[in-house]
Short mmCIF file of C-alpha atoms and ligand atoms in Angstrom, two decimals:
data_model
loop_
_atom_site.label_atom_id
_atom_site.label_comp_id
_atom_site.label_asym_id
_atom_site.label_seq_id
_atom_site.Cartn_x
_atom_site.Cartn_y
_atom_site.Cartn_z
CA MET A 1 -202.78 -141.76 115.36
CA GLU A 2 -203.39 -139.90 118.42
CA ILE A 3 -206.06 -140.42 120.59
CA SER A 4 -207.54 -137.72 123.06
CA LYS A 5 -206.35 -137.83 126.35
CA SER A 6 -209.31 -137.32 128.14
CA TYR A 7 -211.68 -139.87 126.83
CA ILE A 8 -209.01 -142.34 128.39
CA ILE A 9 -207.61 -143.44 131.42
CA ASN A 10 -204.58 -145.66 131.26
CA PHE A 11 -203.95 -147.65 134.19
CA LYS A 12 -201.10 -150.15 134.62
CA GLY A 13 -201.23 -150.39 130.71
CA TYR A 14 -205.00 -150.70 129.57
CA ASN A 15 -207.50 -147.98 128.57
CA PHE A 16 -210.47 -147.45 130.95
CA SER A 17 -213.02 -144.69 129.88
CA SER A 18 -212.68 -141.57 132.23
CA HIS A 19 -215.28 -141.94 134.27
CA VAL A 20 -213.96 -145.06 135.46
CA ASP A 21 -214.00 -145.05 139.67
CA MET A 22 -210.45 -144.59 140.05
CA ASP A 23 -210.69 -145.59 143.93
CA LEU A 24 -211.96 -148.44 142.98
CA LEU A 25 -209.01 -149.15 140.30
CA GLU A 26 -206.22 -148.26 143.28
CA ASN A 27 -207.60 -151.18 145.11
CA ILE A 28 -209.00 -153.86 143.02
CA GLU A 29 -206.61 -156.60 143.18
CA ASN A 30 -207.66 -156.56 147.21
CA PHE A 31 -211.00 -156.56 146.08
CA GLU A 32 -212.83 -159.11 148.26
CA THR A 33 -214.71 -160.97 145.96
CA ARG A 34 -217.16 -164.20 147.45
CA ASP A 35 -217.19 -167.49 146.23
CA ASP A 36 -220.97 -167.01 144.84
CA ASP A 37 -220.02 -164.18 142.79
CA VAL A 38 -220.43 -164.30 139.10
CA PHE A 39 -218.67 -161.95 136.54
CA ILE A 40 -219.38 -161.54 133.85
CA ILE A 41 -216.09 -160.27 131.66
CA THR A 42 -216.02 -159.62 127.87
CA TYR A 43 -213.79 -156.63 125.81
CA PRO A 44 -216.30 -153.90 124.87
CA LYS A 45 -219.39 -154.38 122.34
CA SER A 46 -219.15 -158.65 122.64
CA GLY A 47 -222.71 -158.71 124.64
CA THR A 48 -221.55 -157.74 127.76
CA VAL A 49 -225.39 -156.27 128.08
CA TRP A 50 -227.10 -159.52 127.01
CA ALA A 51 -225.19 -161.20 129.17
CA GLN A 52 -225.99 -159.18 132.18
CA GLN A 53 -229.51 -159.87 131.08
CA LEU A 54 -229.30 -162.83 131.07
CA LEU A 55 -227.36 -163.58 134.39
CA SER A 56 -230.36 -161.53 135.82
CA LEU A 57 -233.56 -163.39 134.27
CA ILE A 58 -231.62 -166.55 135.36
CA TYR A 59 -230.63 -165.38 139.19
CA PHE A 60 -234.09 -163.14 139.80
CA GLU A 61 -237.68 -164.31 139.87
CA GLU A 62 -238.36 -161.12 139.96
CA HIS A 63 -237.18 -160.11 136.76
CA ARG A 64 -237.89 -162.79 135.08
CA ASN A 65 -241.64 -162.57 135.77
CA GLY A 66 -241.52 -158.71 135.17
CA THR A 67 -242.71 -157.69 138.72
CA GLU A 68 -239.69 -155.67 139.35
CA ASN A 69 -239.42 -152.49 137.27
CA LEU A 70 -235.57 -152.60 137.48
CA GLU A 71 -232.39 -151.36 135.30
CA THR A 72 -230.79 -154.24 134.51
CA ILE A 73 -227.32 -152.45 134.95
CA TYR A 74 -228.94 -152.54 138.70
CA ARG A 75 -228.93 -156.30 139.00
CA VAL A 76 -225.52 -156.82 137.15
CA PRO A 77 -223.59 -153.73 137.91
CA PHE A 78 -220.57 -152.72 136.19
CA PHE A 79 -217.12 -153.37 138.55
CA GLU A 80 -215.23 -150.58 137.58
CA TYR A 81 -217.54 -147.82 136.54
CA SER A 82 -220.16 -145.93 138.40
CA ARG A 83 -222.34 -148.44 140.50
CA TYR A 84 -225.09 -145.77 141.20
CA GLN A 85 -224.74 -146.01 144.64
CA ILE A 86 -225.13 -149.50 144.64
CA ASP A 87 -223.44 -150.94 148.33
CA ILE A 88 -221.32 -153.72 146.69
CA GLU A 89 -219.81 -154.77 150.27
CA ASN A 90 -223.25 -155.44 151.56
CA ARG A 91 -225.41 -156.54 148.95
CA PRO A 92 -226.64 -159.94 149.49
CA SER A 93 -224.99 -162.89 147.37
CA PRO A 94 -225.45 -163.81 144.87
CA ARG A 95 -223.36 -160.60 143.43
CA LEU A 96 -223.25 -160.64 139.77
CA PHE A 97 -221.06 -158.01 137.64
CA ALA A 98 -220.02 -157.34 134.64
CA SER A 99 -216.44 -156.03 133.48
CA HIS A 100 -214.01 -155.16 130.79
CA ILE A 101 -210.86 -155.83 133.27
CA PRO A 102 -207.78 -157.64 131.73
CA TYR A 103 -206.58 -160.99 133.46
CA TYR A 104 -203.72 -159.08 135.34
CA LEU A 105 -206.22 -156.63 137.12
CA ALA A 106 -208.79 -159.38 138.19
CA PRO A 107 -208.96 -159.49 142.50
CA LYS A 108 -206.47 -161.71 143.51
CA ASN A 109 -209.44 -164.18 144.93
CA LEU A 110 -210.51 -164.67 141.70
CA LYS A 111 -207.91 -167.13 141.62
CA ASN A 112 -209.30 -168.91 144.21
CA LYS A 113 -211.28 -170.60 141.67
CA LYS A 114 -214.58 -170.75 143.54
CA THR A 115 -215.98 -167.23 142.38
CA LYS A 116 -217.51 -167.70 138.49
CA VAL A 117 -216.29 -166.16 135.84
CA ILE A 118 -218.04 -165.89 132.44
CA TYR A 119 -215.94 -164.54 129.54
CA ILE A 120 -217.99 -163.95 126.18
CA TYR A 121 -216.40 -163.26 123.02
CA ARG A 122 -217.43 -162.14 119.57
CA ASN A 123 -215.62 -161.96 116.12
CA PRO A 124 -213.70 -158.75 116.41
CA LYS A 125 -214.72 -157.48 112.90
CA ASP A 126 -218.19 -157.25 114.51
CA VAL A 127 -216.63 -155.71 117.60
CA LEU A 128 -214.59 -153.15 115.71
CA VAL A 129 -218.06 -151.94 113.65
CA SER A 130 -220.45 -151.95 116.54
CA TYR A 131 -217.46 -150.09 118.98
CA PHE A 132 -216.94 -147.67 115.59
CA TYR A 133 -221.43 -146.50 115.71
CA PHE A 134 -221.01 -146.96 119.45
CA SER A 135 -218.56 -144.31 119.84
CA ASN A 136 -219.60 -142.28 117.63
CA TRP A 137 -223.09 -141.89 119.51
CA VAL A 138 -222.20 -141.77 123.41
CA LYS A 139 -220.36 -138.57 124.59
CA VAL A 140 -218.24 -140.71 126.95
CA HIS A 141 -216.17 -142.04 124.14
CA GLU A 142 -213.45 -140.37 121.32
CA PRO A 143 -215.67 -139.87 117.87
CA THR A 144 -214.39 -141.26 114.78
CA ASP A 145 -214.71 -139.84 111.00
CA THR A 146 -214.24 -143.10 109.02
CA ILE A 147 -214.24 -146.79 109.50
CA GLU A 148 -210.60 -146.54 108.24
CA HIS A 149 -209.52 -144.49 110.69
CA TYR A 150 -210.96 -145.92 113.66
CA MET A 151 -209.75 -149.58 112.48
CA GLU A 152 -206.08 -147.72 113.18
CA LYS A 153 -207.41 -147.31 116.40
CA PHE A 154 -208.69 -150.65 117.07
CA LEU A 155 -205.63 -152.12 115.83
CA ASP A 156 -203.24 -150.20 117.74
CA GLY A 157 -205.25 -150.60 120.89
CA LYS A 158 -206.35 -146.81 121.50
CA VAL A 159 -209.42 -146.98 122.35
CA VAL A 160 -211.18 -148.36 125.87
CA GLY A 161 -210.33 -151.94 126.57
CA SER A 162 -206.81 -151.54 124.44
CA LEU A 163 -206.00 -154.08 122.15
CA TRP A 164 -208.56 -156.51 121.58
CA PHE A 165 -205.91 -159.47 121.10
CA ASP A 166 -204.18 -159.01 124.51
CA HIS A 167 -207.56 -158.78 126.24
CA ILE A 168 -209.02 -162.12 124.84
CA ARG A 169 -205.38 -163.63 124.23
CA GLY A 170 -204.84 -162.59 127.97
CA TRP A 171 -208.02 -163.95 129.55
CA TYR A 172 -207.42 -167.52 127.24
CA GLU A 173 -203.81 -168.19 128.41
CA HIS A 174 -204.47 -167.78 131.94
CA LYS A 175 -207.60 -170.05 131.80
CA HIS A 176 -206.58 -172.15 134.26
CA ASP A 177 -206.20 -169.64 137.05
CA PHE A 178 -209.82 -168.99 137.06
CA ASN A 179 -212.96 -170.76 136.96
CA ILE A 180 -213.73 -169.83 134.10
CA LEU A 181 -216.15 -170.34 130.74
CA PHE A 182 -215.81 -169.24 127.15
CA MET A 183 -218.79 -168.52 125.61
CA MET A 184 -219.46 -166.94 121.86
CA TYR A 185 -221.50 -164.04 120.92
CA GLU A 186 -222.35 -166.19 117.70
CA ASP A 187 -223.40 -169.29 119.49
CA MET A 188 -225.50 -167.25 121.59
CA LYS A 189 -226.94 -165.91 118.61
CA LYS A 190 -227.54 -168.72 116.46
CA ASP A 191 -229.03 -171.09 119.41
CA LEU A 192 -229.90 -168.76 122.03
CA ARG A 193 -231.17 -171.93 124.77
CA SER A 194 -228.41 -174.04 124.37
CA SER A 195 -226.67 -171.03 125.14
CA VAL A 196 -228.28 -170.50 127.93
CA LEU A 197 -228.28 -173.95 129.26
CA LYS A 198 -224.63 -173.97 129.28
CA MET A 199 -224.49 -171.44 131.14
CA CYS A 200 -227.02 -172.25 134.17
CA SER A 201 -224.85 -176.17 133.53
CA PHE A 202 -221.98 -173.76 134.96
CA LEU A 203 -223.54 -171.68 136.99
CA GLN A 204 -225.13 -174.95 138.75
CA LYS A 205 -228.95 -173.41 138.30
CA GLU A 206 -231.55 -175.59 136.94
CA LEU A 207 -234.47 -173.61 135.98
CA SER A 208 -237.76 -175.31 135.01
CA GLU A 209 -238.80 -175.30 131.29
CA GLU A 210 -241.51 -172.56 131.82
CA ASP A 211 -238.72 -170.47 133.22
CA MET A 212 -236.38 -171.51 130.64
CA ASP A 213 -238.89 -170.54 128.08
CA ALA A 214 -239.12 -166.95 129.88
CA VAL A 215 -235.22 -166.51 130.04
CA VAL A 216 -234.72 -167.19 126.01
CA ASN A 217 -238.00 -164.97 125.22
CA GLN A 218 -236.66 -162.06 127.03
CA ALA A 219 -233.11 -161.93 126.37
CA THR A 220 -233.87 -161.78 122.57
CA PHE A 221 -232.27 -158.90 120.75
CA GLU A 222 -236.11 -157.77 119.37
CA ASN A 223 -237.37 -158.20 123.17
CA MET A 224 -234.28 -156.86 124.90
CA LYS A 225 -234.42 -153.84 122.35
CA SER A 226 -237.85 -152.91 123.53
CA LEU A 227 -237.68 -153.23 127.29
CA PRO A 228 -235.76 -149.50 128.12
CA GLN A 229 -234.36 -151.36 131.59
CA ALA A 230 -232.93 -153.92 129.61
CA ASN A 231 -230.78 -151.74 126.93
CA TYR A 232 -228.94 -149.11 128.63
CA THR A 233 -231.68 -146.48 127.10
CA ASN A 234 -232.20 -144.55 130.04
CA ILE A 235 -228.87 -144.70 131.58
CA ILE A 236 -227.14 -143.39 128.00
CA LYS A 237 -230.51 -140.64 127.99
CA SER A 238 -229.84 -139.35 131.04
CA GLN A 239 -226.55 -140.01 132.68
CA VAL A 240 -224.15 -141.09 129.79
CA GLY A 241 -225.08 -138.74 126.72
CA MET A 242 -225.52 -138.45 123.48
CA ARG A 243 -224.27 -136.65 119.95
CA HIS A 244 -227.04 -137.52 117.95
CA GLN A 245 -230.40 -138.87 118.39
CA ASP A 246 -230.06 -141.64 115.49
CA GLY A 247 -227.73 -143.93 117.64
CA HIS A 248 -229.30 -147.29 119.55
CA PHE A 249 -227.71 -149.39 122.17
CA MET A 250 -228.97 -152.27 120.66
CA ARG A 251 -227.96 -151.22 117.32
CA LYS A 252 -228.57 -154.52 114.99
CA GLY A 253 -227.45 -157.45 116.73
CA THR A 254 -226.32 -159.27 113.99
CA ILE A 255 -223.39 -161.43 112.98
CA GLY A 256 -221.73 -160.57 109.81
CA ASP A 257 -222.24 -156.70 109.80
CA TRP A 258 -218.70 -155.94 109.46
CA LYS A 259 -219.19 -157.11 105.64
CA HIS A 260 -221.13 -154.20 105.08
CA HIS A 261 -218.68 -151.55 106.64
CA LEU A 262 -215.22 -152.95 105.77
CA THR A 263 -213.71 -153.32 102.14
CA VAL A 264 -212.06 -156.28 100.80
CA GLU A 265 -208.54 -154.65 101.34
CA GLN A 266 -209.59 -153.70 104.88
CA SER A 267 -210.66 -157.09 105.96
CA GLU A 268 -207.92 -159.17 104.34
CA ARG A 269 -205.28 -156.60 106.54
CA PHE A 270 -207.38 -157.65 109.33
CA ASP A 271 -207.30 -160.86 108.61
CA ARG A 272 -203.05 -161.12 108.78
CA ILE A 273 -203.17 -159.59 111.79
CA PHE A 274 -205.52 -161.89 113.02
CA GLN A 275 -203.68 -164.75 112.13
CA ARG A 276 -200.45 -163.34 113.41
CA LYS A 277 -201.91 -162.22 117.24
CA MET A 278 -204.31 -165.16 117.46
CA LYS A 279 -201.67 -167.74 116.86
CA GLY A 280 -202.15 -170.88 118.89
CA VAL A 281 -204.88 -169.64 120.59
CA PRO A 282 -207.65 -172.38 119.77
CA LEU A 283 -210.92 -170.29 120.53
CA GLU A 284 -212.95 -170.93 117.50
CA PHE A 285 -214.57 -168.38 115.64
CA ILE A 286 -217.41 -167.36 113.51
CA TRP A 287 -217.40 -164.90 110.99
CA ASP A 288 -220.51 -164.51 109.03
S1 PPS B 301 -220.94 -152.63 125.58
O1 PPS B 301 -220.90 -150.99 125.56
O2 PPS B 301 -219.44 -153.20 126.03
O3 PPS B 301 -221.60 -152.93 127.15
O4 PPS B 301 -221.20 -153.05 124.83
P1 PPS B 301 -221.96 -154.68 124.85
O5 PPS B 301 -223.03 -154.95 125.78
O6 PPS B 301 -220.81 -155.72 125.11
O7 PPS B 301 -222.24 -154.57 123.06
C1 PPS B 301 -223.31 -154.21 122.89
C2 PPS B 301 -223.48 -155.06 121.45
O8 PPS B 301 -223.99 -156.30 121.59
C3 PPS B 301 -225.57 -155.95 121.05
N1 PPS B 301 -226.63 -157.09 121.49
C4 PPS B 301 -226.99 -158.14 121.04
N2 PPS B 301 -226.85 -159.13 120.25
C5 PPS B 301 -227.83 -160.35 120.41
N3 PPS B 301 -228.82 -160.23 120.65
C6 PPS B 301 -228.93 -159.91 121.92
N4 PPS B 301 -230.28 -160.02 122.80
C7 PPS B 301 -228.11 -158.51 122.09
N5 PPS B 301 -227.96 -157.35 123.29
C8 PPS B 301 -227.03 -156.78 123.02
C9 PPS B 301 -226.07 -154.84 120.66
O9 PPS B 301 -226.76 -155.02 119.82
C10 PPS B 301 -224.43 -154.65 120.04
O10 PPS B 301 -224.25 -154.68 118.73
P2 PPS B 301 -224.17 -154.22 117.64
O11 PPS B 301 -223.15 -155.05 116.69
O12 PPS B 301 -223.85 -152.70 118.35
O13 PPS B 301 -225.68 -154.13 117.58
#
């Protein structure tokens, strides 16, 4: 299936959205990381904004106690996309980033194994469904008429982020090159507090019980959905643009929504490809 080239820029074999910062991409491998930078890495629709909100809450007291009225995206800017005039080079440490880059485009410095990387993954059937709705809603992605057609694109890697299997496999198989923690969306959903504890332990951040309560409470789906700063509503309205008014970035936030969208045949076809492509990758998955 062909994709409209105008939505996607392919750089070194990986599909970026066409509003990517090309200057940055050209120099991405030489980007000077700091030892105390933290990178959230995800395939799209796997819990990026959730992790951005969590890191903002963990690192910034003002964010936690609500004394700042700042979009989460300013606290944890996207690495390869618009940084909204944030002066990254002069930003005080710790700098926090979110990114969808594949392992082979990571800044070389990340391999010093000091800079921390948190890789969040989600079961790919839910990623597919989330991405289908998102792409039909926001103008920067190519819309698709049916789930069947979207599944063809997704399984051909003809979407921003390229092939899901390559993204996760690449990062997993090169995990020894990085100081990386793998976290699963479904674990976060089932037990957010334990996931935050795990994150904090990796980040070497110790929070009081009270602060931990504040982090967990402000990162629930319901609370993030009602907080425009945490859920991209402002940015999507003012800068990204929508095709219709019925969409939400915080759409459902559940595990297993794919069951309401994929037929048995589609699901089985997906499973067969999953078995083949994920052979030898021992990561755990939760499907419902
Ligand atoms: S993006 O566009 O790549 O940055 O999208 P991303 O943030 O990775 O993924 C969006 C999906 O994550 C869900 N989400 C959450 N789920 C549960 N709890 C919380 N707090 C949360 N925050 C975001 C969001 O609802 C999208 O999933 P779907 O299935 O579409 O609802």
